[in-house]
Structures are given as C-alpha cells and as structure tokens.
Short mmCIF file of C-alpha atoms in Angstrom, two decimals:
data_model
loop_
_atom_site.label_atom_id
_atom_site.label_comp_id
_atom_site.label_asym_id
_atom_site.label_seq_id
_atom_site.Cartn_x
_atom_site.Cartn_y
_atom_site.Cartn_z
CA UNK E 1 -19.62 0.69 -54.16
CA UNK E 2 -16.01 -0.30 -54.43
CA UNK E 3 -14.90 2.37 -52.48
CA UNK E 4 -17.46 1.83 -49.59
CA UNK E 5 -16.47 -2.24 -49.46
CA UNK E 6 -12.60 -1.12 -49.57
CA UNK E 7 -13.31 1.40 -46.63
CA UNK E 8 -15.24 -1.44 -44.61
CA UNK E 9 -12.29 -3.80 -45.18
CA UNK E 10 -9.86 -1.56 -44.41
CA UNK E 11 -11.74 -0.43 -41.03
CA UNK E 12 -12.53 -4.59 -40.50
CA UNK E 13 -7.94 -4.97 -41.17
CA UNK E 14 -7.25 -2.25 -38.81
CA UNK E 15 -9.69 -3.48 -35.19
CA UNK E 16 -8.28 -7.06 -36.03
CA UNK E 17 -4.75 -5.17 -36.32
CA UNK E 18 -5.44 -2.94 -32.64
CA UNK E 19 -7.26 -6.70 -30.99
CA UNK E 20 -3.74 -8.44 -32.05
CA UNK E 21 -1.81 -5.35 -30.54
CA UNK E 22 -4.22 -6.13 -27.54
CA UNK E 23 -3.57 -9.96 -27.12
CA UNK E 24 0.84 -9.03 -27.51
CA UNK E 25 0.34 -6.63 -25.29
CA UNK E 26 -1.40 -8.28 -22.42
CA UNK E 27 1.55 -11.11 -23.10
CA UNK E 28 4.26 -8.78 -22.96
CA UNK E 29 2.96 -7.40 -19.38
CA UNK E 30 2.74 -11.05 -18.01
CA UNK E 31 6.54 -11.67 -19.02
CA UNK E 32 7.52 -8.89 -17.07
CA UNK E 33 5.87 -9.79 -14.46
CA UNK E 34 2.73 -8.17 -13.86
CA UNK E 35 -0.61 -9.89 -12.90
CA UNK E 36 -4.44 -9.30 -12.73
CA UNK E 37 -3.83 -8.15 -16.83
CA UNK E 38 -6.91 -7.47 -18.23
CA UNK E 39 -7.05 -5.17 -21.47
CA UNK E 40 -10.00 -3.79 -23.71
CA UNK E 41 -10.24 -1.14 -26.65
CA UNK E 42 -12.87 0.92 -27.80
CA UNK E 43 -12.90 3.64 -30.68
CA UNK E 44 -11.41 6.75 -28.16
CA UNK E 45 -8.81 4.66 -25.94
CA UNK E 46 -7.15 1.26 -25.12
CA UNK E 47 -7.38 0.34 -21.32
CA UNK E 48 -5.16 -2.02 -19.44
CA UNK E 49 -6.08 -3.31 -15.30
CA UNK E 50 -2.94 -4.47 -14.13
CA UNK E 51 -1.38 -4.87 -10.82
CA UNK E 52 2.55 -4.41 -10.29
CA UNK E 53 2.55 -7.91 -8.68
CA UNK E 54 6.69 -8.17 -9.06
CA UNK E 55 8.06 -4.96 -8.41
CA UNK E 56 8.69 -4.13 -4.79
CA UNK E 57 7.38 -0.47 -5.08
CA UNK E 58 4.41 -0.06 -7.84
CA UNK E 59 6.01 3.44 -9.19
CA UNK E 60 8.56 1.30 -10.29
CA UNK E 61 6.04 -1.14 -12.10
CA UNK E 62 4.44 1.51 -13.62
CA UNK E 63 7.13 3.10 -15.54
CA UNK E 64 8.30 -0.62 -17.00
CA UNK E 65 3.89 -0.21 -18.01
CA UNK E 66 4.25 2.64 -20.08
CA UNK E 67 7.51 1.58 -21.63
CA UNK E 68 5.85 -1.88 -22.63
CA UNK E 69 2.37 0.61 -23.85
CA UNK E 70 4.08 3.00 -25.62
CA UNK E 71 6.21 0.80 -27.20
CA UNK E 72 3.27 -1.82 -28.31
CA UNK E 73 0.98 1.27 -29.78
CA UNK E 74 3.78 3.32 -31.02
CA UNK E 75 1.73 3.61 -34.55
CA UNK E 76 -1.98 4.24 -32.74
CA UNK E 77 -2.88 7.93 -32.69
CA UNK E 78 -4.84 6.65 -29.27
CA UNK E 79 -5.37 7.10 -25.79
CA UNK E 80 -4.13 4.70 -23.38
CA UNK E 81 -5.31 4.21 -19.93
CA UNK E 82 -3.62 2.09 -17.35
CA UNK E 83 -5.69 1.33 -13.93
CA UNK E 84 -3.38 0.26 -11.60
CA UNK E 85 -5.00 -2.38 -9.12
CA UNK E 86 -3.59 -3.43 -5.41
CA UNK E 87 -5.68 -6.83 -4.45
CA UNK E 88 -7.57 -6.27 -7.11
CA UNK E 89 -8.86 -3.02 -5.96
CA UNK E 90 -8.41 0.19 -8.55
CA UNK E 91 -6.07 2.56 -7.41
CA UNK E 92 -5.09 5.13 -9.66
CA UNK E 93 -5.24 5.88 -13.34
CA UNK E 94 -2.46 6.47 -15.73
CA UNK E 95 -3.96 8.50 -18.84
CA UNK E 96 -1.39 9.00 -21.92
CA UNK E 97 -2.56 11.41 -24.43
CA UNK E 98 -0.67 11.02 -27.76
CA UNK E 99 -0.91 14.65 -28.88
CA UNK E 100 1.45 15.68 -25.69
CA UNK E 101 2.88 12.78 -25.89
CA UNK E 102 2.48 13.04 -21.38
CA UNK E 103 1.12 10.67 -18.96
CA UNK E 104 -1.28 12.20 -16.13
CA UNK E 105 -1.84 10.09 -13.01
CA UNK E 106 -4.79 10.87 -10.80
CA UNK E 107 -6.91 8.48 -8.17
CA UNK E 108 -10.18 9.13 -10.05
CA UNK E 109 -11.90 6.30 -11.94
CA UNK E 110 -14.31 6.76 -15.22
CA UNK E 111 -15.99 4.68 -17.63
CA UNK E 112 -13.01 2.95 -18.42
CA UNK E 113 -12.53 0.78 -15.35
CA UNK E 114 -16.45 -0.05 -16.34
CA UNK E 115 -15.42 -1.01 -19.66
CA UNK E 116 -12.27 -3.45 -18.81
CA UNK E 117 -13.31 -5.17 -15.44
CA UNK E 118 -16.35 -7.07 -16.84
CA UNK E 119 -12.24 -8.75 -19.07
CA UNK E 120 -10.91 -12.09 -18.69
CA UNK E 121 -8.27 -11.54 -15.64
CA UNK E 122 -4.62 -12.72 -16.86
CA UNK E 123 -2.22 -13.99 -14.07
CA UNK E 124 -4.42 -13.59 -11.86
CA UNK E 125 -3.02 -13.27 -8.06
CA UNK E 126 -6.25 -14.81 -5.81
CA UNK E 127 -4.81 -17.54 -4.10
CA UNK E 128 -1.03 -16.63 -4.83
CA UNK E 129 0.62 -16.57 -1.22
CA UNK E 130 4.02 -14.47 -0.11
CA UNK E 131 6.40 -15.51 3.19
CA UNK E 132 7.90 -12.47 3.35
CA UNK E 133 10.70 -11.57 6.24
CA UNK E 134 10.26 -8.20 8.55
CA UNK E 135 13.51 -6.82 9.80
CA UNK E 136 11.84 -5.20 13.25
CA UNK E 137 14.45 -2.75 15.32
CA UNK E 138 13.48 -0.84 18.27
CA UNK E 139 15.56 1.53 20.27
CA UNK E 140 15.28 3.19 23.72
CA UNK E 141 17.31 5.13 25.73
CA UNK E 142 15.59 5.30 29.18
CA UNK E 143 18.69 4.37 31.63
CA UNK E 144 21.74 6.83 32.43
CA UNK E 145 24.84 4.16 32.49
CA UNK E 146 24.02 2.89 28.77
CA UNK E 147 23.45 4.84 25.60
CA UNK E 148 20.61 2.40 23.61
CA UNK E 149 19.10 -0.26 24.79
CA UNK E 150 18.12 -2.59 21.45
CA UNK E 151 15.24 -5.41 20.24
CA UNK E 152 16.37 -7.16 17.21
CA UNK E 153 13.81 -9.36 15.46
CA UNK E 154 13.49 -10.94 12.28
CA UNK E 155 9.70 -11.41 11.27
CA UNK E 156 8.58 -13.81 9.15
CA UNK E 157 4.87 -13.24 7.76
CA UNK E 158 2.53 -15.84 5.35
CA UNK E 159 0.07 -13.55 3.55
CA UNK E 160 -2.17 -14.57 1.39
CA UNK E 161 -4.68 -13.25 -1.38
CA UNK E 162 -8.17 -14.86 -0.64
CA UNK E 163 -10.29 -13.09 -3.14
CA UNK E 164 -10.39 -9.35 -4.75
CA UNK E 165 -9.64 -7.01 -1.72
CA UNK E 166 -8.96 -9.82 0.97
CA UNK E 167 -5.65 -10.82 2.57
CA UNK E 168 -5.07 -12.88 5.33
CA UNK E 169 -1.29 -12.51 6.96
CA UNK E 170 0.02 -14.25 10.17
CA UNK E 171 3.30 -13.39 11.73
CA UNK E 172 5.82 -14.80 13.87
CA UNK E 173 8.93 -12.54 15.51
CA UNK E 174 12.00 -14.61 15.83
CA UNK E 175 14.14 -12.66 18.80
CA UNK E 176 18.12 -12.25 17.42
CA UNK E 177 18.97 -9.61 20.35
CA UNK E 178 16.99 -8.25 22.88
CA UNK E 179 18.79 -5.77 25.54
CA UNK E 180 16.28 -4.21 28.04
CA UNK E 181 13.03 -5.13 26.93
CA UNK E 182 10.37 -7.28 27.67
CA UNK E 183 11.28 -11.29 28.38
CA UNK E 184 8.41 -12.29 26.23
CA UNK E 185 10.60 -10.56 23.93
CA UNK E 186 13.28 -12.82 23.77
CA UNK E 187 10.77 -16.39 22.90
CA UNK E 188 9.62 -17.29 19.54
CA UNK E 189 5.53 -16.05 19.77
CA UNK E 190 3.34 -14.99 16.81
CA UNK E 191 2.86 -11.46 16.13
CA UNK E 192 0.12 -9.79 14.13
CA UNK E 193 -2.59 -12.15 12.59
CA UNK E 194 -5.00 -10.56 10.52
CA UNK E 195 -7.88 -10.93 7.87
CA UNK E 196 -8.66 -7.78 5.97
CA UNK E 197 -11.11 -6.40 3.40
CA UNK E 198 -10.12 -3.62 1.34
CA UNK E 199 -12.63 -2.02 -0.85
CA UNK E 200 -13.77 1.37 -2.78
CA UNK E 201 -16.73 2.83 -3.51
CA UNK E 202 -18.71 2.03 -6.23
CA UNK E 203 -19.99 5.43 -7.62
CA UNK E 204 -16.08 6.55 -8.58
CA UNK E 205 -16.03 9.14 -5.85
CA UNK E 206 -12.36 8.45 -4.47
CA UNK E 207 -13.58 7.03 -1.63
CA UNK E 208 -11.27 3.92 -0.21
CA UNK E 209 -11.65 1.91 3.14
CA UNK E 210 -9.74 -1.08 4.56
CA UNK E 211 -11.82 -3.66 7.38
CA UNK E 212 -8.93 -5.68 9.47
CA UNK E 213 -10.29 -8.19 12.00
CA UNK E 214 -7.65 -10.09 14.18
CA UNK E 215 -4.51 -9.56 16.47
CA UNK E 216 -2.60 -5.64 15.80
CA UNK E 217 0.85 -4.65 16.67
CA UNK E 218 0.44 -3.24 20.34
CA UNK E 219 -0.71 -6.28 22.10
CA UNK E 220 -3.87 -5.06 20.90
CA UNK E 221 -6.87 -7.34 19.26
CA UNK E 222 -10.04 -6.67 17.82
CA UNK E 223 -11.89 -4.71 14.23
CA UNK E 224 -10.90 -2.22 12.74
CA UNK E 225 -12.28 0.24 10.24
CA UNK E 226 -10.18 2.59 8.08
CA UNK E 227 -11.06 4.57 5.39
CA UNK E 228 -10.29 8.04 3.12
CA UNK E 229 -11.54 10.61 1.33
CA UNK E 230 -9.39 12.63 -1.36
CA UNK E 231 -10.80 15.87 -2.21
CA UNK E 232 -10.48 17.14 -6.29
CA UNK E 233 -7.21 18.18 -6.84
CA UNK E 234 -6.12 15.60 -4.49
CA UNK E 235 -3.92 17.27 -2.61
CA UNK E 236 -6.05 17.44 0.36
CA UNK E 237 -7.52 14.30 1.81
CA UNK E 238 -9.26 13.09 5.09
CA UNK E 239 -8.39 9.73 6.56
CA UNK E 240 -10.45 8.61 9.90
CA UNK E 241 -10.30 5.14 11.65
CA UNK E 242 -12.26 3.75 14.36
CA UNK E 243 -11.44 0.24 16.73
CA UNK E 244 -13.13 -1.86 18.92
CA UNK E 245 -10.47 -3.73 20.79
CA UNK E 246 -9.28 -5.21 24.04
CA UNK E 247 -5.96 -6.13 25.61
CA UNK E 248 -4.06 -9.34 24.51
CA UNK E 249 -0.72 -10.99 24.94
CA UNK E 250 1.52 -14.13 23.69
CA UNK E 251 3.11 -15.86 26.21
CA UNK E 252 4.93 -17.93 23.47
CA UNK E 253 2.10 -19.60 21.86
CA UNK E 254 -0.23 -19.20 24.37
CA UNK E 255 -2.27 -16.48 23.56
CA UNK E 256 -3.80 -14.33 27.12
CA UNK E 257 -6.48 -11.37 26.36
CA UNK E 258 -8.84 -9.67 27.99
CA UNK E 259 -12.50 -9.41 27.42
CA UNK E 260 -13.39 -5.98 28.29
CA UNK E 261 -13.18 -3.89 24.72
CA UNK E 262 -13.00 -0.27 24.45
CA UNK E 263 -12.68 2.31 21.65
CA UNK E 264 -9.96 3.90 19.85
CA UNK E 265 -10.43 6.54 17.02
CA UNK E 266 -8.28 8.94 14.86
CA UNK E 267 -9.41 11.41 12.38
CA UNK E 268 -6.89 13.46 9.93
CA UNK E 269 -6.67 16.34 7.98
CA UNK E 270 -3.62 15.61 5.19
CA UNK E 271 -2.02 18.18 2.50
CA UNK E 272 0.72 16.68 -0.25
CA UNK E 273 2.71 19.28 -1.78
CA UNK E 274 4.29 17.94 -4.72
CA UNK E 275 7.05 19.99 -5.41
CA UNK E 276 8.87 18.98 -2.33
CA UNK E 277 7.10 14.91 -2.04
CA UNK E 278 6.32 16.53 1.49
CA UNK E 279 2.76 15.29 3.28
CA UNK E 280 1.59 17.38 6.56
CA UNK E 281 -0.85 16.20 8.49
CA UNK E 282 -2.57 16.99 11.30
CA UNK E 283 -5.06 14.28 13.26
CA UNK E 284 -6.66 14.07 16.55
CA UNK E 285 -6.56 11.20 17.84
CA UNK E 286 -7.31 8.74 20.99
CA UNK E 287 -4.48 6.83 22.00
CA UNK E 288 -3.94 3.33 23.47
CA UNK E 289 -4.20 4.71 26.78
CA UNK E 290 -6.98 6.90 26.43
CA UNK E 291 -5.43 10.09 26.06
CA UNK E 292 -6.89 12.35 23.48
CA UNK E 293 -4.66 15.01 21.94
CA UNK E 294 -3.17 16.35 18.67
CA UNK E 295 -0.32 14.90 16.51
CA UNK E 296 1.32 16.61 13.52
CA UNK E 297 3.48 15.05 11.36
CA UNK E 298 5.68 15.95 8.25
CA UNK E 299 7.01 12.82 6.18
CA UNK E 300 9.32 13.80 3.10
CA UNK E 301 9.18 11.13 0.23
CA UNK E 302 12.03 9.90 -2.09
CA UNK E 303 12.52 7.05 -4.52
CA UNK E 304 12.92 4.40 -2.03
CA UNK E 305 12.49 6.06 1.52
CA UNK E 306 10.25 8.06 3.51
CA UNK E 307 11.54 10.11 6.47
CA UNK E 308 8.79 11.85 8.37
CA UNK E 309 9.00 14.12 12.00
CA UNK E 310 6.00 14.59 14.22
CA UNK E 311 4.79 16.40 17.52
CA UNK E 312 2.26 15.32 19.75
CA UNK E 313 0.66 16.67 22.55
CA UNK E 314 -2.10 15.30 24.72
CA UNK E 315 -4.09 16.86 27.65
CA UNK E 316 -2.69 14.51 30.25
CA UNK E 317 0.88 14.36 28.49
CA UNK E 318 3.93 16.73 27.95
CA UNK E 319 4.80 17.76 24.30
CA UNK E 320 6.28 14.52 22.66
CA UNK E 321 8.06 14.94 19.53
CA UNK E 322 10.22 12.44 17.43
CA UNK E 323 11.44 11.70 13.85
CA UNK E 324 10.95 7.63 11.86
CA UNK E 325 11.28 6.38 8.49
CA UNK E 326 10.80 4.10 6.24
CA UNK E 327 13.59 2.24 3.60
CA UNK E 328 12.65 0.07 0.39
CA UNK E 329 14.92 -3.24 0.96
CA UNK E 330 16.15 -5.40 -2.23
CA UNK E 331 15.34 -7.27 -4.16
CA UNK E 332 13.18 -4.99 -6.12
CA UNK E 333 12.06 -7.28 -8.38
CA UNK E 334 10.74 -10.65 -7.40
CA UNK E 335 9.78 -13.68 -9.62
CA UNK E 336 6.72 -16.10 -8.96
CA UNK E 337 6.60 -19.65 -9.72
CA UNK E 338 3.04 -20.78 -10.57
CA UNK E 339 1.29 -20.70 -6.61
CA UNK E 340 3.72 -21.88 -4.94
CA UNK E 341 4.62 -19.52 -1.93
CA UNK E 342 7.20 -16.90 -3.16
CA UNK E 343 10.13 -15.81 -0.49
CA UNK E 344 11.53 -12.53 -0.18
CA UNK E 345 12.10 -9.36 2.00
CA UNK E 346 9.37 -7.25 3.10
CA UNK E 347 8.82 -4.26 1.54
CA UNK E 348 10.68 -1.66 3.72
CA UNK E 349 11.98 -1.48 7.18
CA UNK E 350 12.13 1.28 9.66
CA UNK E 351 11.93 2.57 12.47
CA UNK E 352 10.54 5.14 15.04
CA UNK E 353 12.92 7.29 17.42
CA UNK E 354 11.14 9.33 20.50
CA UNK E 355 13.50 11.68 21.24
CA UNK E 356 11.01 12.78 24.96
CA UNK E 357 11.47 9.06 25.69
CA UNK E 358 7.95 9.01 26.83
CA UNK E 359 6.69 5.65 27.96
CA UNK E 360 2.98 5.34 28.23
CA UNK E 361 1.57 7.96 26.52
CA UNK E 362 0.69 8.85 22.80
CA UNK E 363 1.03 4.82 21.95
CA UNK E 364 -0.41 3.76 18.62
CA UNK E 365 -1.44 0.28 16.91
CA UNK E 366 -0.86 -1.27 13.44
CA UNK E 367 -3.57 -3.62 12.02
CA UNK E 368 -1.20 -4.98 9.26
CA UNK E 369 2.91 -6.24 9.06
CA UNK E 370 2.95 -4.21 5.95
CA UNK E 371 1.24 -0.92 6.83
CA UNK E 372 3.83 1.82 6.81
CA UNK E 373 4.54 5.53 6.33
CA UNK E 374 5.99 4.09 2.54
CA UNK E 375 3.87 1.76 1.71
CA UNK E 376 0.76 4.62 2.12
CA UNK E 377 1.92 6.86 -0.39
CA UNK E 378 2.70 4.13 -2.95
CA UNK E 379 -0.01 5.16 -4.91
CA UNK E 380 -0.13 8.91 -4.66
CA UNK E 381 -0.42 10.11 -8.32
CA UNK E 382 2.15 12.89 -7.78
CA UNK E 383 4.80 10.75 -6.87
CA UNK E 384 4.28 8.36 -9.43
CA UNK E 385 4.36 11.34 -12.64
CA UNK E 386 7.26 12.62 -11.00
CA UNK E 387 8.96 9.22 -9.97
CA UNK E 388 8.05 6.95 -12.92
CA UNK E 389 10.42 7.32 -15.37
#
C-alpha cells in the first residue's frame, strides 16, 4: 500500500513538475518575442502554437523555438511539437524526437493542433497593427540614347490583424525619382488596399487558400481567390488562383475605375528539390491582357534571398524571358510595444528585370504589398530543417 501511494505521489510531483516546465516555457517564448503562445502536454508529447511575430523571416524564429524547447525539457524523455502559426493560421509542424535527438518539419497537421488550440492564446497578435516601409524600384530600358530609365518609391503600408486569418493593409507610394514613367507616377496616390482571409482546411489535408478583396498592384481591383494543394512528400504541390476584376486608377487621391469586370486565372504545377533550395514551376496562366500562354520559372532560395529566372510564352506574344529576386532587409528582429503601431522595413525588396523588354504582354497582378517570391517559401519545411539552426 505504501508503495502504490509513493508511486501516485511521485506520478502527482512529476505532471505538476512538466505543467511548471509548461507555464516557464510559454514565458520564456513571450520574452523573446513570440506571440499567439499557447502550450499543452499530454502523456506522449508537449505541444507549443506559436507564431514568430518578431523575427523578420520565421526560419529564423524557429531555430531561437527549439533552442528555448530543448533547453526548457532538457530532462523530459518527450516529444515536442511546435505548430508554427502565420495570422493565426497553422502552418507547419516542427516534431523533435528525443531518441535522435532531430527535428522533422513537415506542413501536415495531427491531433496535436486539436489538442492545443482549444489553449488560452498568450500575446496574442489580433488587433496588433504594423506601418511598415516598401522600398519599390523598377527599371526599363526601352529607348536607344539612355541605358535605364528608373521609378524610385518608398511605400509606406498600415496592416493590420483583424481576427485569426484576416489582415487589412492600405498603401501609399511616395515618388523619390521617377525617369520615364508614368506622371501619375511622380504624385503621392495610394497603392494597394486590401482585406484578406486566409484559411486551411479543416480535415488536416494540407490544403491552404487566401480570399483578398480590394485594390491589387496593376491598376487592377476586384476578388481574388488563391489557394494550394501539397501532395505527400511535399515536394510537389498545385497552386491555382482565379479573379474577378476590372480596370482602376489613382489620379492622386481620386480613385477612376471601370465597371466592366472580366476574369483572370492561373493554375501551377510546382516541384522543390531540397538539395539545391531550387523550386520549378510550370503554370498556365491568363494574363492582364488576355493572353493565355505558359510560364516557367526556376527561383533558387538562400538564407535571406531568393533569385528566380523564368520564360514565358503566349500565343499572341514572342518568347519573353527574364530573371527577379527577392532580399530580406534589416532589422531582423523587431520589438512591439503593447498595440501601439510598430515601425519598421518591409520584409524584403526586389525586383523584376525583362530582359525582351516586352510592354503589354505577359503582365501579372499582386493582391498583397507583402506577397513575394520570399515571403512564399517562408514556410516550406525543407528550408526550415536545413536553414534553422
């Protein structure tokens, strides 16, 4: 009987040991600066929801999350799980099995998202608001007597988290240098203003989708739909999108649109190949104009930049072809104080170079300031086991 009441107490000890380990823990990730914390435990694993709310690129987040985890259960024989969230959505899932003593990173969720989102959310990020500033350059080299003619803008965006998944963002482009381009160019007007839902499915089957409502890059305005599919293994995925949207421009603040809408579509067929951090894809796709053809694009990742070519080819159009990328700016960590709108860089800048200089075909739309070639493989569980160290 002794033995029985010492083994109860010493199981009873132990769970109040592993809940305070819990309650540090979830502490120690909101000092360093993560948010949406929520942590549970059960008798296989500890699970922690988090969201990498202060580190400019969330591989970077990620490794500071297993550092603080491995550290905190350093004397559990357990499993730890970390679901990494972006607007409260689940993205990924960081699995650390202490007999390997490895992390695996993959986009599937199982019962342990079920068993930590029904948690108390810790520095929580709904209704926490960014102004963060777009460095915009475009190039073009279209006259004989002059190499480059150059738009430089600095854009300033307020976005804002509404609720899980939603984000509203409006834009304004503040002209520094504008050589060639448009005259609109060269006034203060707004630039993309947006209100989008992201979501995934319910039933765990890596299904994701993103709904965007609201003025695009492109002079472009309308709804959007995006969503993809990544197929076991998750090297191969499918991304399609699909638009209703008319014409629109600002004349400073005096927004002009048309009210005939049309469609616009894209559908994609993407392989990773980890070894090199390479993506190839190949979509067809209906551009601004209307002209339906084929692009193919390779886009190389590293640490802190993305560097892609493509080719492009239309049945109205000559071959187009071209190279862009994408560079991580400092700072690449970023404080918040309470709700009060945090200041900062966006996260990359780039650009796109079309080396056929062609001028009305192939053209393409953005429905957000922060979508980018980056920013879209930020959570691709490849790159983060090879890049979060």
């Amino acid at each position: 009987m002794k033995r029985i009441l010492a083994s109860v107490l010493v199981f009873i000890w132990s769970v109040a040991l592993l809940a305070a380990d819990i309650d540090g823990i979830v502490h120690r990730l909101e000092g360093a600066g993560f948010a949406d914390i929520r942590a549970a435990q059960t008798d296989e694993y500890v699970v922690v929801a988090l969201s990498c709310d202060s580190y400019r690129l969330p591989v970077e987040g990620l490794a500071r999350a297993r550092q603080i985890l491995e550290g905190a259960l350093a004397d559990e024989d357990i499993m730890i799980k970390v679901i990494c969230t972006d607007r409260n959505v689940p993205q990924v899932t960081m699995t650390y099995n202490p007999s390997s003593g490895r992390w695996h990173t993959t986009r599937s969720l199982d019962e342990s998202w079920d068993v930590v989102k029904v948690e108390p959310r810790t520095a929580s990020s709904i209704g926490r608001s960014e102004l963060l500033f777009y460095p915009q350059i475009t190039i073009k080299n279209l006259i004989i007597n002059q190499v480059y003619q150059s738009l430089f803008q600095i854009s300033p965006a307020f976005e804002v988290s509404l609720w899980p998944g939603m984000k509203f963002s409006y834009q304004l482009k503040y002209p520094i240098f504008n050589d060639g381009f448009d005259v609109s160019e060269s006034r203060v007007h707004p630039g993309m203003i947006t209100l989008s839902q992201s979501f995934r499915d319910p039933w765990h089957l890596n299904v994701f989708g993103k709904v965007t409502a609201g003025v695009f890059s492109s002079n472009r305005y309308g709804l959007a739909l995006e969503a993809w599919y990544y197929f076991p293994g998750e090297r191969f995925s499918v991304d399609a999108q699909v638009a209703m949207m008319a014409n629109c421009l600002f004349d400073g603040f005096v927004f002009k649109y048309d009210k005939h809408p049309y469609l616009r579509w894209n559908v994609a067929l993407n392989y990773y190949y980890p070894p090199l951090d390479t993506q190839f894809t190949l979509r067809m796709q209906k551009f601004l104009l209307g002209d339906v053809g084929l692009k193919y694009e390779m886009i190389r990742h590293f640490d802190r930049c993305s560097i892609g070519l493509y080719a492009e080819k239309s049945k109205i159009a000559q071959l187009n072809v071209g190279f862009r990328f994408q560079v991580s700016i400092p700072p690449y960590r970023m404080k918040r104080r309470g709700y009060a709108p945090r200041v900062s860089t966006s996260t990359a800048m780039g650009m796109s170079y079309n080396s056929n200089n062609e001028q009305f075909y192939y053209k393409e739309f953005r429905t957000e300031a922060s979508d980018n070639i980056l920013w879209k493989n930020a959570f691709n569980p490849f790159f983060i086991d090879s890049h979060a160290r």
